[in-house]
C-alpha angles and dihedrals in degrees: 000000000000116000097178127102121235122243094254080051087052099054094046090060093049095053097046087052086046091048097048100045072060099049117010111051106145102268090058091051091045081056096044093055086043098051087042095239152022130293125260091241091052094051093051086043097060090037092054091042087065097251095103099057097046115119093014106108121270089237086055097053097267144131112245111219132158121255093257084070104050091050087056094051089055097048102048088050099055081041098060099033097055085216148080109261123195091233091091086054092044094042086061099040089061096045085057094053095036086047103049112014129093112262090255086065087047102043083048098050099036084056096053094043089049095056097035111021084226123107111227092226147069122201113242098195100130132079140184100237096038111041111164083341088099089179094065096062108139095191110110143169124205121204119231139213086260103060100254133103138247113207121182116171137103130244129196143201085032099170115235082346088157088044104065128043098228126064120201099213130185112211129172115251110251103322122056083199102129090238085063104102099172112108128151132188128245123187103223132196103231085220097071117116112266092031113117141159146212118202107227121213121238132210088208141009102050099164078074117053123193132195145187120260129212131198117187113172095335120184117222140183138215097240081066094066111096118195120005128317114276098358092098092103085058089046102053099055082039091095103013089105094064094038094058082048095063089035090060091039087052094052091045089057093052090046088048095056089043089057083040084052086038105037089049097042084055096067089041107045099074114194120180094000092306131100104237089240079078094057103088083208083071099036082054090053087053100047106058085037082077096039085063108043088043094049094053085042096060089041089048094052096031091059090039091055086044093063094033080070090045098251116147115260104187097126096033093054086050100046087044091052097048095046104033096054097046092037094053091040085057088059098045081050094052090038086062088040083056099049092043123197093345082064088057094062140058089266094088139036099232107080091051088047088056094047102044085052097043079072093059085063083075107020111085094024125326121265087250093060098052087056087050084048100043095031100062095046092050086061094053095052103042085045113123 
Protein backbone atom coordinates (compact mmCIF):
# COMPACT_ATOMS: atom_id res chain seq x y z
CA UNK A 1 0.00 0.00 0.00
CA UNK A 2 1.42 3.64 -1.25
CA UNK A 3 0.62 6.59 1.01
CA UNK A 4 2.29 8.96 -0.79
CA UNK A 5 0.82 11.50 -3.08
CA UNK A 6 1.97 11.79 -6.71
CA UNK A 7 3.55 14.71 -7.95
CA UNK A 8 0.23 15.95 -10.07
CA UNK A 9 -1.48 15.30 -6.39
CA UNK A 10 1.10 17.41 -5.01
CA UNK A 11 0.66 20.18 -7.03
CA UNK A 12 -3.29 20.17 -6.61
CA UNK A 13 -2.88 20.59 -2.99
CA UNK A 14 -0.55 23.31 -3.35
CA UNK A 15 -2.67 25.25 -5.48
CA UNK A 16 -5.75 24.84 -3.53
CA UNK A 17 -3.70 26.01 -0.44
CA UNK A 18 -2.40 28.70 -2.64
CA UNK A 19 -6.28 29.63 -3.97
CA UNK A 20 -7.88 29.79 -0.64
CA UNK A 21 -5.06 31.98 1.41
CA UNK A 22 -6.49 34.44 -1.98
CA UNK A 23 -10.46 34.04 -1.45
CA UNK A 24 -11.58 32.45 1.73
CA UNK A 25 -9.74 34.33 5.11
CA UNK A 26 -12.07 34.30 7.59
CA UNK A 27 -13.84 37.79 7.05
CA UNK A 28 -14.71 36.82 3.53
CA UNK A 29 -16.13 33.63 4.73
CA UNK A 30 -18.15 35.60 7.87
CA UNK A 31 -19.62 37.68 4.74
CA UNK A 32 -20.21 34.90 2.70
CA UNK A 33 -22.45 33.11 5.42
CA UNK A 34 -24.00 36.49 5.97
CA UNK A 35 -24.82 37.28 2.42
CA UNK A 36 -26.13 33.04 2.02
CA UNK A 37 -23.63 32.18 -0.85
CA UNK A 38 -20.60 32.77 -2.75
CA UNK A 39 -19.69 35.64 -5.00
CA UNK A 40 -19.87 35.59 -8.52
CA UNK A 41 -16.12 36.25 -8.77
CA UNK A 42 -15.37 33.30 -6.39
CA UNK A 43 -17.42 30.97 -8.27
CA UNK A 44 -15.52 31.97 -11.95
CA UNK A 45 -12.36 31.85 -10.08
CA UNK A 46 -12.61 28.57 -9.07
CA UNK A 47 -14.09 27.66 -12.30
CA UNK A 48 -10.98 29.29 -14.30
CA UNK A 49 -8.32 27.74 -11.63
CA UNK A 50 -9.57 23.76 -13.06
CA UNK A 51 -11.28 22.80 -10.23
CA UNK A 52 -13.97 23.28 -11.39
CA UNK A 53 -13.76 20.98 -14.44
CA UNK A 54 -12.10 17.51 -12.35
CA UNK A 55 -14.09 14.68 -12.44
CA UNK A 56 -16.38 16.12 -15.26
CA UNK A 57 -15.38 13.91 -18.84
CA UNK A 58 -12.73 15.06 -21.10
CA UNK A 59 -15.54 15.13 -24.27
CA UNK A 60 -17.58 17.40 -22.03
CA UNK A 61 -14.56 20.19 -21.27
CA UNK A 62 -13.42 18.78 -18.39
CA UNK A 63 -10.52 17.70 -16.70
CA UNK A 64 -10.47 13.59 -16.11
CA UNK A 65 -9.21 12.81 -13.03
CA UNK A 66 -9.68 9.17 -10.45
CA UNK A 67 -11.78 9.23 -7.58
CA UNK A 68 -8.65 9.51 -5.07
CA UNK A 69 -8.31 12.60 -6.35
CA UNK A 70 -11.26 13.87 -6.15
CA UNK A 71 -11.51 13.00 -2.91
CA UNK A 72 -8.40 14.90 -2.34
CA UNK A 73 -9.51 17.57 -3.84
CA UNK A 74 -12.61 17.57 -1.47
CA UNK A 75 -11.01 17.16 1.26
CA UNK A 76 -7.99 19.98 0.91
CA UNK A 77 -10.53 22.40 0.06
CA UNK A 78 -12.54 22.01 2.82
CA UNK A 79 -9.16 21.82 4.50
CA UNK A 80 -7.84 25.27 3.49
CA UNK A 81 -11.34 27.28 3.50
CA UNK A 82 -12.37 26.41 7.04
CA UNK A 83 -16.09 26.27 5.53
CA UNK A 84 -18.73 24.35 3.61
CA UNK A 85 -18.80 25.69 -0.43
CA UNK A 86 -21.47 24.97 -2.67
CA UNK A 87 -18.66 23.39 -5.62
CA UNK A 88 -19.04 19.71 -4.12
CA UNK A 89 -22.70 20.17 -4.59
CA UNK A 90 -22.20 21.64 -7.97
CA UNK A 91 -19.60 19.22 -8.93
CA UNK A 92 -22.54 16.32 -8.41
CA UNK A 93 -25.27 18.02 -9.81
CA UNK A 94 -23.38 18.14 -13.20
CA UNK A 95 -22.08 14.08 -13.15
CA UNK A 96 -26.12 13.20 -12.83
CA UNK A 97 -27.00 15.09 -15.64
CA UNK A 98 -23.77 14.21 -17.68
CA UNK A 99 -24.41 10.72 -16.69
CA UNK A 100 -27.89 10.29 -17.47
CA UNK A 101 -29.34 13.31 -19.88
CA UNK A 102 -29.60 13.45 -23.88
CA UNK A 103 -26.76 15.28 -25.41
CA UNK A 104 -28.95 18.11 -26.07
CA UNK A 105 -29.27 18.46 -21.71
CA UNK A 106 -25.53 18.12 -21.58
CA UNK A 107 -24.48 20.32 -24.42
CA UNK A 108 -27.09 22.98 -22.62
CA UNK A 109 -25.78 22.72 -19.18
CA UNK A 110 -22.20 22.30 -19.94
CA UNK A 111 -22.67 25.75 -21.91
CA UNK A 112 -24.12 27.51 -19.21
CA UNK A 113 -21.43 26.03 -16.41
CA UNK A 114 -18.55 27.00 -18.76
CA UNK A 115 -19.47 30.29 -18.98
CA UNK A 116 -20.79 30.70 -15.21
CA UNK A 117 -19.29 27.96 -12.90
CA UNK A 118 -22.48 27.68 -11.80
CA UNK A 119 -25.07 24.27 -12.79
CA UNK A 120 -28.41 25.42 -13.86
CA UNK A 121 -29.95 23.10 -11.89
CA UNK A 122 -30.72 21.97 -8.47
CA UNK A 123 -31.74 18.20 -7.68
CA UNK A 124 -34.95 17.90 -6.36
CA UNK A 125 -34.59 13.82 -4.84
CA UNK A 126 -35.85 14.29 -1.40
CA UNK A 127 -39.18 14.57 -0.07
CA UNK A 128 -41.11 15.28 3.55
CA UNK A 129 -43.04 12.40 3.75
CA UNK A 130 -40.13 9.84 2.14
CA UNK A 131 -36.69 10.70 3.50
CA UNK A 132 -34.39 8.07 2.91
CA UNK A 133 -37.76 5.91 2.46
CA UNK A 134 -37.32 6.32 -1.42
CA UNK A 135 -40.40 4.25 -1.91
CA UNK A 136 -42.58 6.64 -0.38
CA UNK A 137 -42.06 8.96 -2.48
CA UNK A 138 -45.89 10.95 -3.34
CA UNK A 139 -44.45 13.17 -6.57
CA UNK A 140 -45.93 11.88 -9.74
CA UNK A 141 -46.25 12.57 -12.99
CA UNK A 142 -49.18 11.24 -15.22
CA UNK A 143 -48.81 10.95 -18.90
CA UNK A 144 -52.10 12.83 -21.67
CA UNK A 145 -53.55 12.25 -24.61
CA UNK A 146 -51.36 14.73 -25.90
CA UNK A 147 -48.35 13.45 -25.25
CA UNK A 148 -47.33 15.57 -22.52
CA UNK A 149 -47.17 15.03 -18.79
CA UNK A 150 -49.04 16.43 -15.48
CA UNK A 151 -46.72 16.27 -12.15
CA UNK A 152 -48.08 17.37 -8.86
CA UNK A 153 -45.73 16.55 -5.53
CA UNK A 154 -43.37 18.49 -3.22
CA UNK A 155 -39.56 18.06 -2.60
CA UNK A 156 -37.47 19.36 0.19
CA UNK A 157 -33.95 20.19 1.16
CA UNK A 158 -33.49 21.12 -2.66
CA UNK A 159 -30.28 22.70 -2.47
CA UNK A 160 -30.13 26.37 -3.90
CA UNK A 161 -33.39 25.42 -5.34
CA UNK A 162 -34.32 29.36 -5.54
CA UNK A 163 -30.81 29.98 -6.92
CA UNK A 164 -30.84 28.17 -10.30
CA UNK A 165 -33.73 28.15 -13.06
CA UNK A 166 -33.84 24.38 -13.65
CA UNK A 167 -34.78 21.88 -11.25
CA UNK A 168 -33.65 18.20 -11.75
CA UNK A 169 -36.76 16.37 -10.15
CA UNK A 170 -37.36 12.62 -9.51
CA UNK A 171 -41.22 11.64 -9.73
CA UNK A 172 -42.82 8.25 -9.65
CA UNK A 173 -44.38 7.06 -13.13
CA UNK A 174 -48.30 7.07 -12.95
CA UNK A 175 -49.04 5.79 -9.33
CA UNK A 176 -47.60 7.49 -6.26
CA UNK A 177 -48.49 3.94 -4.49
CA UNK A 178 -44.51 2.89 -2.43
CA UNK A 179 -44.36 -0.59 -4.48
CA UNK A 180 -44.17 1.40 -7.31
CA UNK A 181 -40.79 1.30 -8.18
CA UNK A 182 -40.99 3.18 -11.64
CA UNK A 183 -39.33 7.11 -11.44
CA UNK A 184 -37.86 8.87 -13.89
CA UNK A 185 -36.05 12.07 -13.90
CA UNK A 186 -37.18 15.64 -15.78
CA UNK A 187 -35.38 18.04 -15.90
CA UNK A 188 -37.96 21.16 -15.09
CA UNK A 189 -37.66 25.11 -15.62
CA UNK A 190 -38.60 26.50 -12.20
CA UNK A 191 -40.45 29.11 -14.11
CA UNK A 192 -43.16 26.92 -15.34
CA UNK A 193 -46.53 27.67 -14.16
CA UNK A 194 -47.42 25.73 -11.26
CA UNK A 195 -43.71 25.63 -10.03
CA UNK A 196 -43.21 27.40 -6.66
CA UNK A 197 -40.75 27.53 -3.69
CA UNK A 198 -40.33 28.06 0.14
CA UNK A 199 -36.86 29.09 1.47
CA UNK A 200 -36.05 26.66 4.70
CA UNK A 201 -34.07 27.91 7.58
CA UNK A 202 -30.66 26.05 8.68
CA UNK A 203 -29.05 25.69 11.78
CA UNK A 204 -25.74 25.46 9.86
CA UNK A 205 -24.27 25.91 6.22
CA UNK A 206 -25.43 28.83 5.38
CA UNK A 207 -23.10 29.55 2.41
CA UNK A 208 -25.53 26.87 0.92
CA UNK A 209 -29.38 27.62 1.22
CA UNK A 210 -31.82 25.25 0.61
CA UNK A 211 -35.53 25.55 0.01
CA UNK A 212 -38.94 23.55 -0.44
CA UNK A 213 -40.32 22.96 -3.93
CA UNK A 214 -43.97 22.70 -5.05
CA UNK A 215 -45.59 21.20 -8.37
CA UNK A 216 -48.93 21.66 -8.81
CA UNK A 217 -50.10 20.61 -12.07
CA UNK A 218 -47.03 20.98 -13.63
CA UNK A 219 -46.70 20.38 -17.76
CA UNK A 220 -44.11 18.72 -18.78
CA UNK A 221 -42.34 17.46 -22.29
CA UNK A 222 -40.67 14.88 -23.35
CA UNK A 223 -37.86 16.54 -24.20
CA UNK A 224 -37.74 17.13 -20.05
CA UNK A 225 -37.22 13.54 -19.29
CA UNK A 226 -33.46 12.75 -18.80
CA UNK A 227 -32.32 8.97 -18.89
CA UNK A 228 -34.81 6.27 -19.74
CA UNK A 229 -38.50 5.94 -18.48
CA UNK A 230 -38.84 4.34 -15.27
CA UNK A 231 -35.42 3.66 -14.70
CA UNK A 232 -35.02 7.14 -12.21
CA UNK A 233 -35.09 5.07 -9.06
CA UNK A 234 -31.63 3.06 -10.80
CA UNK A 235 -30.29 6.23 -11.62
CA UNK A 236 -30.41 7.89 -8.51
CA UNK A 237 -28.33 5.22 -6.30
CA UNK A 238 -26.44 5.03 -9.16
CA UNK A 239 -23.83 7.75 -7.74
CA UNK A 240 -24.69 7.96 -4.20
CA UNK A 241 -21.68 6.00 -3.38
CA UNK A 242 -19.51 8.42 -4.56
CA UNK A 243 -21.44 11.13 -3.35
CA UNK A 244 -21.34 9.84 0.57
CA UNK A 245 -17.59 9.49 -0.19
CA UNK A 246 -17.01 13.54 -0.86
CA UNK A 247 -19.38 14.25 1.60
CA UNK A 248 -17.28 12.50 4.08
CA UNK A 249 -13.91 14.03 2.46
CA UNK A 250 -15.46 17.22 2.75
CA UNK A 251 -16.32 16.80 6.34
CA UNK A 252 -12.79 15.40 7.12
CA UNK A 253 -11.18 18.77 5.66
CA UNK A 254 -13.30 20.97 7.84
CA UNK A 255 -12.51 18.78 10.85
CA UNK A 256 -9.26 18.96 9.98
CA UNK A 257 -9.11 22.89 10.01
CA UNK A 258 -11.20 22.85 13.40
CA UNK A 259 -7.91 20.13 15.31
CA UNK A 260 -5.10 22.88 13.00
CA UNK A 261 -7.44 26.26 15.05
CA UNK A 262 -7.47 23.74 18.42
CA UNK A 263 -3.99 22.02 18.40
CA UNK A 264 -2.45 25.36 17.97
CA UNK A 265 -4.86 27.35 20.64
CA UNK A 266 -3.59 24.44 23.30
CA UNK A 267 0.58 25.73 23.43
CA UNK A 268 -0.58 29.31 23.48
CA UNK A 269 -3.75 29.53 26.24
CA UNK A 270 -1.83 29.29 29.38
CA UNK A 271 -4.01 28.54 32.54
CA UNK A 272 -2.35 28.23 36.00
CA UNK A 273 1.25 28.90 34.67
CA UNK A 274 0.94 25.98 31.96
CA UNK A 275 0.25 26.05 28.53
CA UNK A 276 -2.92 23.76 28.15
CA UNK A 277 -0.87 21.49 25.80
CA UNK A 278 0.66 20.27 29.71
CA UNK A 279 -2.83 19.32 31.09
CA UNK A 280 -3.30 14.93 29.82
CA UNK A 281 -6.93 15.77 29.89
CA UNK A 282 -6.01 17.76 26.77
CA UNK A 283 -3.44 15.43 25.28
CA UNK A 284 -6.36 12.84 25.61
CA UNK A 285 -8.78 15.32 23.60
CA UNK A 286 -6.19 15.41 20.95
CA UNK A 287 -5.54 12.20 20.67
CA UNK A 288 -8.41 10.72 19.91
CA UNK A 289 -9.09 13.88 17.76
CA UNK A 290 -6.62 12.09 15.35
CA UNK A 291 -7.80 8.94 15.91
CA UNK A 292 -10.31 9.94 14.75
CA UNK A 293 -9.41 12.05 11.70
CA UNK A 294 -6.90 9.40 10.73
CA UNK A 295 -9.05 6.95 11.10
CA UNK A 296 -12.02 8.75 8.54
CA UNK A 297 -9.09 9.61 6.29
CA UNK A 298 -7.81 5.61 5.66
CA UNK A 299 -11.49 4.58 5.33
CA UNK A 300 -12.07 7.64 2.82
CA UNK A 301 -9.13 6.67 0.51
CA UNK A 302 -9.36 3.19 1.04
CA UNK A 303 -13.06 3.14 -0.32
CA UNK A 304 -12.02 5.90 -3.27
CA UNK A 305 -9.07 3.50 -4.56
CA UNK A 306 -11.69 0.54 -4.25
CA UNK A 307 -13.71 1.83 -6.56
CA UNK A 308 -10.89 3.32 -8.60
CA UNK A 309 -10.21 -0.73 -9.32
CA UNK A 310 -13.66 -1.22 -9.86
CA UNK A 311 -14.50 -3.37 -6.33
CA UNK A 312 -17.88 -2.82 -4.83
CA UNK A 313 -17.95 -0.66 -2.19
CA UNK A 314 -21.33 -0.91 -0.96
CA UNK A 315 -20.53 -1.65 2.35
CA UNK A 316 -17.29 0.42 2.47
CA UNK A 317 -19.24 3.90 1.19
CA UNK A 318 -21.74 3.20 3.84
CA UNK A 319 -19.31 2.35 6.91
CA UNK A 320 -17.33 5.21 5.87
CA UNK A 321 -20.25 7.32 5.84
CA UNK A 322 -21.62 6.28 9.35
CA UNK A 323 -18.25 6.55 11.12
CA UNK A 324 -16.49 9.43 9.29
CA UNK A 325 -19.38 12.05 9.82
CA UNK A 326 -19.95 11.37 13.38
CA UNK A 327 -16.30 10.84 14.00
CA UNK A 328 -15.28 14.20 12.44
CA UNK A 329 -18.46 16.02 14.13
CA UNK A 330 -16.97 14.75 17.43
CA UNK A 331 -13.70 16.78 16.58
CA UNK A 332 -15.28 19.87 15.49
CA UNK A 333 -17.29 19.37 19.12
CA UNK A 334 -13.73 18.91 21.35
CA UNK A 335 -12.17 21.38 19.38
CA UNK A 336 -14.87 23.82 20.76
CA UNK A 337 -14.43 21.97 24.38
CA UNK A 338 -10.90 22.90 23.93
CA UNK A 339 -11.37 26.63 23.00
CA UNK A 340 -14.23 27.14 25.96
CA UNK A 341 -16.43 29.83 26.01
CA UNK A 342 -14.50 31.65 23.57
CA UNK A 343 -15.65 28.36 21.06
CA UNK A 344 -18.93 29.14 21.74
CA UNK A 345 -18.68 32.70 20.15
CA UNK A 346 -17.77 34.46 16.64
CA UNK A 347 -14.48 34.84 17.74
CA UNK A 348 -13.40 31.39 16.46
CA UNK A 349 -14.11 29.14 13.62
CA UNK A 350 -14.81 26.38 15.32
CA UNK A 351 -18.11 26.70 16.44
CA UNK A 352 -19.26 27.56 13.05
CA UNK A 353 -17.11 24.45 11.67
CA UNK A 354 -19.32 21.91 14.45
CA UNK A 355 -22.29 23.16 13.62
CA UNK A 356 -22.03 23.28 9.87
CA UNK A 357 -20.93 19.37 10.18
CA UNK A 358 -23.51 18.36 12.76
CA UNK A 359 -25.99 18.85 9.23
CA UNK A 360 -23.68 15.75 6.91
CA UNK A 361 -24.90 13.29 9.58
CA UNK A 362 -28.00 13.60 7.81
CA UNK A 363 -27.16 14.96 4.27
CA UNK A 364 -26.19 12.07 1.90
CA UNK A 365 -28.05 9.42 3.88
CA UNK A 366 -28.48 9.41 7.90
CA UNK A 367 -26.23 7.58 9.97
CA UNK A 368 -29.19 5.16 10.65
CA UNK A 369 -29.51 4.38 7.39
CA UNK A 370 -25.93 3.46 6.71
CA UNK A 371 -26.22 1.02 9.43
CA UNK A 372 -29.70 -0.32 7.58
CA UNK A 373 -27.39 -0.28 4.22
CA UNK A 374 -24.21 -1.78 5.57
CA UNK A 375 -26.08 -4.15 8.35
CA UNK A 376 -27.85 -6.02 6.42
CA UNK A 377 -25.04 -6.75 4.00
CA UNK A 378 -22.71 -7.75 6.84
CA UNK A 379 -25.14 -10.34 7.56
CA UNK A 380 -25.17 -11.60 4.30
CA UNK A 381 -21.24 -11.97 4.05
CA UNK A 382 -20.34 -13.28 7.28
CA UNK A 383 -23.18 -15.55 6.79
CA UNK A 384 -22.22 -19.23 7.01
Amino acid sequence: MDFNLTDEQELLVDSIKEFCERYFDEQKVKDMYAAGGVTDELVQAYLESGFGLMGIPEEQGGVPCDRVTLGLLTEEFAHYCGCLTPFLNNTLAMRDLIDFGSPEQVEMAMNAYMETGKPIFSLGFSEPGAGSDNASMTSVTKKQADGTYILNGQKTWVTQGEVFPYVLVIAKDEDPDPKNREMTMWLVPRELEGVSTAPLHKLGQQIIPFCEMYFDDVVLTEDMRVGETGKGFYNLMKNYEMERCLIIAQTLGCAQAAMDDAAAYVNERITMGKPLAARQLIQEKLTEMETNLQNTRNMLYKTLWKMDNDQSVRIDSALLKRYGARACVEVASEALQIYGGLGYTTETRVGRIWQDLRGNQIAGGTDEIMVYIAGRQLAKQYAK
